[in-house]
Amino acid sequence: VTCRTEAEGGAFIGDGEELVDRYRAAIGGTRKPIAIDVELLRVEQDPTLAAALGELSAGCERGLIFSTHDFTGRPADLTRRVADMAEHPHCAIVKAAWRARSLRDNLEAFDLMREYRSVKPIVALCMGEFGLPSRVLAGKFGGWMTFAAIDADKGTAPGQPTLDEIKRLYRWDRITARTPVYGVVGWPVGHSLSPHIHNAGFDALDEQSSVDRWRGGVYLPMPIADAWEQFKATVGAWVDYDGLDFGGCSVTIPHKAHLLRFVAERDGGVETLSDAIGAANTLVVSRQEGHHEPNDESAMRAFNTDYAAALDAVCAAMGIEHAMLQGVRVGVIGGGGAAAAIVAAFAAQGATVVVYNRTMSKADALVDRFNGNTGKVVAAPLDKLCDTCCAVLINCTPVGMHPNVDATPAEGLFDGETLEHRIGHPPVVFDTIYNPAETRLLREAKAAGCKTVSGVEMFVRQAAGQFTAWTGHAAPMDVFERVVHASLDH
Ligand code: NAP
């Protein structure tokens, strides 16, 4: 039971008498409250409340929670406040909550729980968009409880997950002190499907084995502001934090190049092709059971599962091995980050890649970077796409993505019979867009008799590559696909 005052983010504005009366009413009911939460600052400043502490404590099953909240940031005297609460003779449970300024603040919450949990039951929580890890991982660090909202619109603090999210999505009941932690780093990451996919994968992993249960980890959104310094400081602090068991992360826009720099600076392993592409999407931090050294740099590697996923998806549709791409003509539409990864991957297999892009200078830049790396890369203006004679066409632009589902990057390509006449057989058409699963490009390609590959397949395969790298187990592809389709249908 609590009656939160206005000073600490609640609505109560009465005096000490009124406050104590409310608590008396709560303990005078038919069922004793488990605990009553009183605010430390109010106890310190309000003699009426201070004088009633013994009576209120006796009226609850577990006694009094002493709490402190700061909805604006980290209070300068946070550690003093926690120490004062822990030492107070009427305090049975300590609770500190403050607004996190970055993901790093969660580590201080973990520190507090580890330091005080043997002294008194404690929970230390961070509020706001950066605070989710402290809420989800409270149990891992011996926290006495966490908070969750019954419905999304019924939360009592910013950043609070719902009960369903914390139990089902973030696997609250499965988290132990040894649970490995993963996440998706990006800015923004609020709408990422990755936590849904990987946490469902961990559920499946736990269910597969009756011998070694709890192999699964927990996977969190990790928002990090768009700056190298933020990335380096935050990911570095998470990697080095002993006891977090941070096993690595997915990395998305705008940090893919930062990941390469981070791992290189720590003398970790960087995959050669990721280096050439200038982007990696996966960090693996290997932790040897029981004797992980913080800063053990050799235990870290960065690589890119996007391009391998694209290669695998196309080759599966063609029914061929990667090596058989030698000499195959592949048309890539677009000249941005996704195009660079795909051009590099197919050129490395010896394919002849034609880059069709709106801005020719960007297509030319890809030619400069990747032509001659085993395969051949040439540039062509986007309006020449209808003259293509490529056996594989890959859309790497966002044209056709939700909500612009009526758009296509290949206007007129499938009109008439010219395409099949020129190539001799319909091309394989792959759209990297995954929302919607079937774009207008794919719909028209299918109607023209082409084999098609959806961005969902690439998305699921790139996630599967990460899952296997982290866990050493094959990813449950059927689960991943079901989760992606369910999210898209939603
Ligand atoms: P990016 O770096 O911003 O590049 C976008 C490219 O699309 C640019 O070359 C741009 O041409 C071109 N483009 C944008 N709007 C266009 C238009 N209206 N007409 C013609 N060309 C246009 O983006 P990115 O990181 O490469 O991502 C591109 C897409 O790849 C994303 O939208 C996403 O759907 C997809 N993707 C999918 C996966 C997956 O797992 N399935 C993974 C990564 C990316 P200019 O050079 O002329 O500006």
XYZ file of C-alpha atoms and ligand atoms in Angstrom:
538
model
C 0.000 0.000 0.000
C 1.298 3.416 -0.790
C 0.071 6.973 -0.820
C 2.540 8.697 -3.091
C 3.044 12.387 -2.429
C 3.184 15.007 -5.133
C 6.853 15.670 -4.340
C 7.727 12.143 -5.459
C 5.548 11.851 -8.512
C 2.173 11.024 -6.913
C -1.001 13.035 -6.362
C -1.222 13.290 -2.561
C -0.940 16.865 -1.235
C -2.259 16.530 2.335
C -0.445 16.986 5.660
C 1.140 14.344 7.901
C -2.079 13.703 9.893
C -4.014 12.987 6.720
C -1.276 10.749 5.382
C -1.063 8.684 8.561
C -4.891 8.439 8.666
C -4.872 6.919 5.191
C -2.283 4.355 6.171
C -4.239 3.569 9.363
C -7.316 2.951 7.238
C -5.284 0.520 5.129
C -4.020 -1.487 8.096
C -7.425 -1.413 9.755
C -9.066 -3.319 6.898
C -9.990 -6.982 6.858
C -6.648 -8.024 5.375
C -3.267 -6.810 6.510
C -1.204 -5.179 3.774
C 2.006 -7.062 2.922
C 3.890 -3.797 3.250
C 3.348 -0.057 3.424
C 5.601 2.165 1.357
C 6.628 5.415 3.058
C 8.935 7.963 1.478
C 12.298 8.552 3.155
C 12.226 12.308 2.604
C 8.716 12.561 4.085
C 9.778 10.497 7.102
C 12.749 12.828 7.594
C 10.650 15.978 7.315
C 7.293 15.056 8.830
C 7.265 14.391 12.604
C 3.690 13.007 12.498
C 4.655 10.324 10.013
C 7.935 9.633 11.826
C 6.063 9.121 15.110
C 3.607 6.641 13.518
C 6.215 4.361 11.911
C 6.162 1.711 14.671
C 2.366 1.458 14.585
C 2.238 1.256 10.761
C 5.023 -1.308 10.639
C 3.208 -3.539 13.124
C 0.085 -3.355 10.964
C 1.715 -5.014 7.936
C 2.917 -8.539 7.268
C 6.433 -7.581 6.161
C 6.775 -4.095 7.627
C 7.618 -0.831 5.928
C 9.133 -0.180 2.525
C 11.214 2.982 2.687
C 11.345 4.572 -0.740
C 12.909 7.424 -2.629
C 11.967 8.601 -6.136
C 13.326 11.116 -8.575
C 11.359 11.490 -11.797
C 13.836 13.957 -13.289
C 17.214 12.254 -12.938
C 19.631 10.637 -10.529
C 19.587 12.392 -7.157
C 23.070 13.652 -6.238
C 22.745 12.042 -2.802
C 21.347 8.700 -4.037
C 23.883 6.560 -2.189
C 23.337 8.519 1.044
C 19.589 8.041 0.722
C 19.919 4.279 0.186
C 22.303 3.967 3.147
C 19.917 5.976 5.360
C 16.974 3.768 4.410
C 18.946 0.571 4.982
C 20.033 1.777 8.420
C 16.635 3.052 9.569
C 15.266 0.777 12.325
C 11.722 0.879 10.909
C 12.758 0.142 7.332
C 12.129 -3.487 6.364
C 12.585 -3.091 2.585
C 14.558 -0.473 0.648
C 13.280 0.970 -2.622
C 15.093 3.526 -4.788
C 13.787 4.698 -8.160
C 15.200 7.407 -10.368
C 15.079 8.436 -14.009
C 17.919 6.922 -16.004
C 19.848 9.266 -18.278
C 21.348 6.412 -20.267
C 21.558 2.615 -20.153
C 24.614 2.951 -17.919
C 22.459 4.080 -14.975
C 21.033 0.558 -14.780
C 24.452 -0.653 -13.690
C 24.283 1.528 -10.595
C 20.889 0.004 -9.790
C 22.508 -3.454 -10.075
C 25.372 -2.279 -7.819
C 22.943 -1.102 -5.167
C 20.989 -4.359 -5.186
C 24.184 -6.425 -4.948
C 25.582 -4.269 -2.155
C 22.491 -4.163 0.050
C 20.597 -7.374 -0.666
C 22.329 -9.177 2.212
C 21.584 -6.239 4.525
C 17.896 -5.733 3.742
C 15.534 -6.669 0.926
C 16.034 -3.995 -1.733
C 14.825 -2.944 -5.127
C 16.599 -0.301 -7.194
C 14.810 0.740 -10.375
C 15.482 3.161 -13.180
C 12.577 5.011 -14.777
C 12.113 6.207 -18.336
C 13.031 4.655 -21.682
C 16.563 3.742 -20.530
C 15.427 2.030 -17.334
C 13.863 -1.192 -18.608
C 16.916 -3.407 -17.877
C 16.760 -2.590 -14.159
C 13.077 -3.577 -14.086
C 13.482 -6.808 -16.059
C 16.744 -7.876 -14.407
C 15.843 -7.017 -10.800
C 15.536 -10.719 -9.999
C 18.957 -11.484 -11.495
C 20.569 -9.096 -9.021
C 18.590 -10.245 -6.017
C 16.045 -7.424 -6.088
C 13.042 -8.039 -3.866
C 10.450 -7.097 -6.482
C 9.808 -5.207 -9.644
C 6.849 -3.168 -10.875
C 4.637 -3.831 -13.876
C 1.468 -2.202 -15.157
C -1.754 -4.186 -15.503
C -2.392 -2.416 -18.834
C -0.233 -0.215 -21.023
C -2.265 2.845 -20.016
C -2.299 2.021 -16.292
C 1.412 2.333 -15.445
C 2.502 4.175 -12.317
C 5.884 5.335 -13.610
C 7.454 6.119 -16.999
C 9.093 3.146 -18.695
C 7.146 0.574 -16.721
C 6.480 -2.571 -18.775
C 3.115 -4.297 -18.598
C 2.669 -7.479 -16.583
C 2.306 -9.419 -19.823
C 5.524 -7.955 -21.227
C 7.608 -8.631 -18.161
C 6.263 -12.166 -17.657
C 5.871 -13.390 -21.224
C 8.125 -11.265 -23.435
C 10.972 -10.656 -20.964
C 10.821 -14.078 -19.283
C 10.685 -12.840 -15.663
C 10.111 -16.302 -14.183
C 13.069 -17.780 -16.068
C 15.655 -15.189 -15.064
C 18.221 -16.366 -12.545
C 21.512 -14.901 -11.303
C 23.294 -16.695 -14.189
C 20.970 -15.760 -17.046
C 22.938 -14.309 -19.973
C 21.779 -10.913 -21.209
C 21.552 -9.797 -24.849
C 19.928 -6.895 -26.603
C 19.411 -4.784 -29.684
C 21.392 -1.552 -29.812
C 19.946 1.210 -31.955
C 18.379 4.644 -31.944
C 15.447 4.359 -31.871
C 14.786 0.694 -30.985
C 11.324 0.909 -29.464
C 9.619 -0.777 -32.420
C 12.233 -3.474 -33.056
C 10.898 -6.994 -33.550
C 14.172 -8.470 -32.302
C 13.218 -8.767 -28.596
C 10.083 -10.683 -29.623
C 12.058 -13.050 -31.843
C 15.039 -13.775 -29.621
C 13.098 -14.097 -26.368
C 10.709 -16.532 -28.079
C 13.805 -18.392 -29.264
C 15.095 -18.598 -25.693
C 11.717 -19.958 -24.572
C 11.972 -22.654 -27.238
C 15.534 -23.468 -26.172
C 14.482 -23.913 -22.574
C 11.606 -26.144 -23.585
C 13.733 -28.365 -25.830
C 15.840 -29.720 -23.001
C 14.729 -31.290 -19.785
C 18.329 -31.900 -18.663
C 19.776 -28.442 -18.948
C 16.887 -26.057 -18.444
C 17.385 -22.283 -18.272
C 19.873 -22.237 -21.120
C 17.939 -19.382 -22.631
C 18.922 -15.799 -21.981
C 16.943 -12.598 -21.961
C 17.021 -10.033 -24.769
C 16.323 -6.342 -24.217
C 15.950 -3.189 -26.284
C 19.118 -1.099 -25.775
C 18.541 2.497 -26.883
C 21.857 4.329 -27.291
C 21.925 7.902 -28.652
C 23.421 8.480 -32.076
C 27.059 9.196 -31.202
C 30.227 7.096 -31.185
C 31.114 8.199 -27.643
C 27.719 7.068 -26.327
C 28.036 3.718 -28.051
C 31.573 3.134 -26.829
C 30.891 4.142 -23.229
C 27.617 2.239 -22.913
C 28.446 -1.001 -24.677
C 31.880 -0.947 -23.022
C 30.326 -0.584 -19.576
C 27.871 -3.431 -20.242
C 30.601 -5.745 -21.561
C 32.807 -5.018 -18.548
C 30.132 -5.242 -15.863
C 30.867 -8.375 -13.926
C 27.738 -10.289 -13.045
C 25.604 -8.987 -15.913
C 26.668 -11.901 -18.155
C 26.296 -9.685 -21.204
C 26.675 -12.104 -24.095
C 26.432 -9.636 -26.959
C 23.914 -7.729 -29.002
C 22.322 -7.063 -32.333
C 23.347 -3.654 -33.630
C 21.213 -1.600 -35.954
C 21.026 1.927 -37.363
C 22.928 4.200 -36.596
C 25.603 2.143 -34.841
C 26.708 -0.536 -37.330
C 30.010 1.191 -38.126
C 30.527 2.035 -34.442
C 30.465 -1.665 -33.612
C 33.415 -2.350 -35.930
C 35.405 0.477 -34.372
C 34.555 -0.659 -30.854
C 35.674 -4.242 -31.369
C 38.798 -3.154 -33.271
C 39.776 -0.759 -30.455
C 39.531 -3.624 -27.992
C 41.569 -5.931 -30.219
C 38.610 -8.230 -30.720
C 37.929 -10.193 -33.882
C 36.356 -8.365 -36.804
C 35.158 -10.423 -39.751
C 36.988 -9.370 -42.942
C 33.929 -8.873 -45.119
C 32.151 -6.835 -42.401
C 35.213 -4.628 -42.298
C 35.060 -4.180 -46.074
C 31.331 -3.417 -45.922
C 31.970 -0.937 -43.089
C 29.116 -2.319 -41.006
C 28.523 -5.151 -38.572
C 25.237 -6.100 -36.943
C 26.335 -8.648 -34.337
C 28.526 -8.536 -31.260
C 29.425 -11.760 -29.497
C 31.063 -11.603 -26.097
C 32.277 -15.054 -25.122
C 32.238 -15.670 -21.430
C 34.003 -18.684 -20.116
C 32.073 -20.286 -17.321
C 33.233 -19.051 -13.969
C 36.397 -17.208 -14.911
C 35.563 -14.341 -17.173
C 38.077 -11.527 -16.949
C 36.540 -8.102 -17.456
C 38.203 -6.518 -20.498
C 39.170 -9.903 -21.870
C 39.341 -8.413 -25.346
C 40.058 -11.559 -27.270
C 36.661 -12.793 -26.147
C 34.824 -10.363 -28.397
C 33.963 -10.478 -32.072
C 31.894 -8.522 -34.569
C 30.390 -9.775 -37.765
C 27.490 -9.257 -40.129
C 24.657 -11.756 -40.403
C 22.705 -9.546 -42.861
C 24.720 -10.425 -45.928
C 25.001 -14.125 -45.063
C 21.227 -14.175 -44.599
C 20.706 -12.574 -48.015
C 23.078 -15.053 -49.683
C 21.423 -18.015 -47.992
C 17.907 -16.818 -48.846
C 18.705 -16.308 -52.548
C 20.672 -19.536 -52.886
C 17.878 -21.495 -51.202
C 15.374 -20.065 -53.703
C 17.688 -20.957 -56.605
C 18.443 -24.396 -55.163
C 22.215 -23.798 -55.392
C 25.281 -23.562 -53.154
C 26.986 -20.174 -52.602
C 29.901 -21.216 -54.814
C 27.548 -21.654 -57.775
C 26.910 -17.895 -57.827
C 30.183 -17.549 -59.764
C 29.397 -15.545 -62.924
C 25.668 -15.190 -62.124
C 24.341 -11.684 -62.940
C 22.783 -10.070 -59.880
C 20.997 -6.708 -60.057
C 20.960 -4.698 -56.825
C 18.491 -1.813 -56.613
C 19.745 0.880 -54.211
C 23.099 2.192 -53.093
C 22.833 2.570 -49.311
C 23.905 0.431 -46.355
C 21.864 -2.670 -47.173
C 22.988 -2.506 -50.812
C 26.657 -2.284 -49.765
C 26.386 -5.467 -47.677
C 24.624 -7.345 -50.466
C 26.914 -6.118 -53.245
C 29.960 -7.137 -51.183
C 28.507 -10.551 -50.372
C 27.554 -11.490 -53.946
C 30.763 -10.042 -55.429
C 32.774 -12.068 -52.919
C 31.088 -15.192 -54.303
C 32.188 -14.271 -57.840
C 28.843 -12.955 -59.087
C 28.616 -10.066 -61.533
C 26.706 -7.350 -59.697
C 24.916 -4.469 -61.410
C 24.068 -1.640 -59.006
C 20.972 0.301 -60.111
C 20.677 3.462 -58.073
C 18.882 6.779 -58.268
C 22.041 8.660 -57.331
C 24.755 7.455 -59.701
C 27.610 8.727 -57.548
C 26.597 6.290 -54.790
C 26.413 3.397 -57.241
C 29.858 4.390 -58.557
C 31.203 4.457 -55.008
C 30.080 0.849 -54.519
C 31.849 -0.087 -57.757
C 35.039 1.548 -56.462
C 34.801 -0.351 -53.189
C 33.828 -3.794 -54.346
C 34.659 -4.288 -58.039
C 37.386 -6.863 -58.490
C 36.893 -8.489 -55.086
C 36.517 -11.844 -56.821
C 33.376 -10.787 -58.744
C 32.663 -7.825 -60.988
C 30.614 -4.784 -59.932
C 29.238 -2.231 -62.395
C 26.903 0.737 -61.969
C 23.783 1.623 -63.922
C 21.144 4.359 -63.608
C 17.876 3.279 -62.003
C 15.901 4.115 -65.155
C 17.806 1.379 -67.017
C 16.387 -1.290 -64.702
C 13.729 -2.263 -67.275
C 16.548 -3.293 -69.640
C 18.084 -5.635 -67.089
C 19.185 -9.118 -67.985
C 20.063 -10.144 -64.421
C 19.138 -13.609 -63.193
C 18.622 -12.269 -59.663
C 17.122 -8.888 -58.700
C 17.378 -7.558 -55.155
C 15.605 -4.469 -53.871
C 17.696 -2.645 -51.283
C 15.652 0.569 -51.217
C 12.772 1.323 -48.850
C 10.450 1.854 -51.851
C 7.288 -0.213 -51.240
C 7.721 -0.343 -47.489
C 4.794 0.281 -45.149
C 2.936 2.656 -45.364
C 3.857 3.291 -49.038
C 2.776 -0.178 -50.065
C 1.616 0.873 -53.547
C 5.112 1.928 -54.574
C 7.664 -0.227 -56.384
C 11.307 0.480 -57.238
C 10.821 -1.395 -60.529
C 7.953 0.409 -62.250
C 7.157 -1.264 -65.590
C 9.762 -4.034 -65.185
C 7.242 -6.831 -65.514
C 5.150 -5.240 -68.264
C 4.991 -7.234 -71.493
C 7.100 -10.273 -72.220
C 10.449 -8.599 -72.731
C 11.971 -9.620 -69.412
C 11.635 -13.363 -69.893
C 12.608 -13.068 -73.553
C 15.827 -11.289 -72.678
C 16.898 -13.529 -69.810
C 15.480 -16.773 -71.060
C 13.869 -17.530 -67.714
C 12.178 -15.388 -65.076
C 14.634 -13.911 -62.557
C 14.623 -14.642 -58.841
C 13.310 -11.472 -57.179
C 14.258 -10.684 -53.599
C 12.907 -7.696 -51.691
C 14.820 -6.848 -48.503
C 11.744 -5.023 -47.177
C 9.935 -7.128 -44.581
C 6.977 -4.906 -43.845
C 4.816 -5.860 -45.671
C 5.984 -9.443 -46.138
C 4.735 -9.327 -49.718
C 5.521 -6.015 -51.391
C 4.088 -4.836 -54.699
C 7.446 -5.757 -56.280
C 7.123 -9.350 -55.079
C 3.449 -9.555 -56.023
C 4.178 -8.443 -59.582
C 7.243 -10.683 -59.814
C 5.241 -13.692 -58.673
C 2.496 -12.925 -61.209
C 5.207 -12.783 -63.900
C 6.351 -16.291 -62.946
C 9.421 -15.322 -60.911
C 10.606 -17.101 -57.793
C 10.399 -14.592 -54.961
C 12.192 -14.149 -51.644
C 10.746 -11.925 -48.968
C 12.619 -9.658 -46.577
C 11.032 -11.683 -43.766
C 13.211 -14.584 -44.819
C 16.334 -12.427 -44.662
C 15.268 -10.939 -41.345
C 14.618 -14.347 -39.811
C 17.882 -15.756 -41.171
C 19.980 -12.823 -39.903
C 18.392 -13.239 -36.457
C 19.010 -16.995 -36.608
C 22.707 -16.373 -37.351
C 22.940 -14.235 -34.232
C 21.022 -16.690 -32.069
C 23.329 -19.540 -33.034
C 26.451 -17.423 -32.482
C 25.274 -16.553 -28.965
C 23.838 -19.862 -27.829
C 25.645 -22.489 -29.880
C 22.235 -23.921 -30.802
C 20.278 -23.890 -34.043
C 17.584 -21.239 -34.028
C 13.951 -22.373 -33.990
C 13.157 -20.981 -37.458
C 9.472 -21.882 -37.254
C 9.155 -19.880 -34.015
C 11.039 -16.911 -35.486
C 8.835 -16.891 -38.596
C 5.655 -17.169 -36.554
C 6.682 -14.251 -34.332
C 7.568 -11.999 -37.273
C 4.340 -12.759 -39.132
C 2.272 -12.309 -35.968
C 3.891 -8.916 -35.331
C 3.369 -7.806 -38.926
C -0.269 -8.941 -38.950
C -0.758 -7.062 -35.704
P 19.847 3.651 -46.885
O 21.288 3.493 -46.546
O 19.132 4.880 -46.494
O 19.739 3.515 -48.485
C 18.521 3.600 -49.138
C 18.726 3.486 -50.660
O 17.432 3.512 -51.238
C 19.524 4.641 -51.246
O 20.442 4.150 -52.170
C 18.454 5.474 -51.929
O 18.871 6.063 -53.144
C 17.401 4.483 -52.263
N 16.105 5.133 -52.299
C 15.427 5.653 -51.237
N 14.254 6.168 -51.659
C 14.196 5.975 -52.996
C 13.234 6.297 -53.991
N 12.086 6.910 -53.680
N 13.477 5.934 -55.253
C 14.636 5.316 -55.575
N 15.589 5.009 -54.693
C 15.372 5.324 -53.407
O 18.996 2.449 -46.315
P 19.473 0.939 -46.050
O 20.043 0.826 -44.692
O 20.316 0.527 -47.202
O 18.105 0.148 -46.028
C 17.331 0.012 -47.214
C 16.222 -1.003 -46.983
O 16.777 -2.293 -46.805
C 15.422 -0.753 -45.720
O 14.350 0.088 -46.005
C 14.959 -2.134 -45.292
O 13.664 -2.361 -45.763
C 15.907 -3.062 -46.020
N 16.665 -3.915 -45.062
C 16.139 -5.136 -44.754
C 16.807 -5.989 -43.894
C 16.215 -7.348 -43.569
O 16.685 -8.025 -42.648
N 15.201 -7.803 -44.278
C 18.021 -5.603 -43.316
C 18.543 -4.337 -43.652
C 17.855 -3.521 -44.528
P 19.835 7.350 -53.206
O 21.217 6.778 -53.076
O 19.564 7.928 -54.542
O 19.444 8.236 -52.077
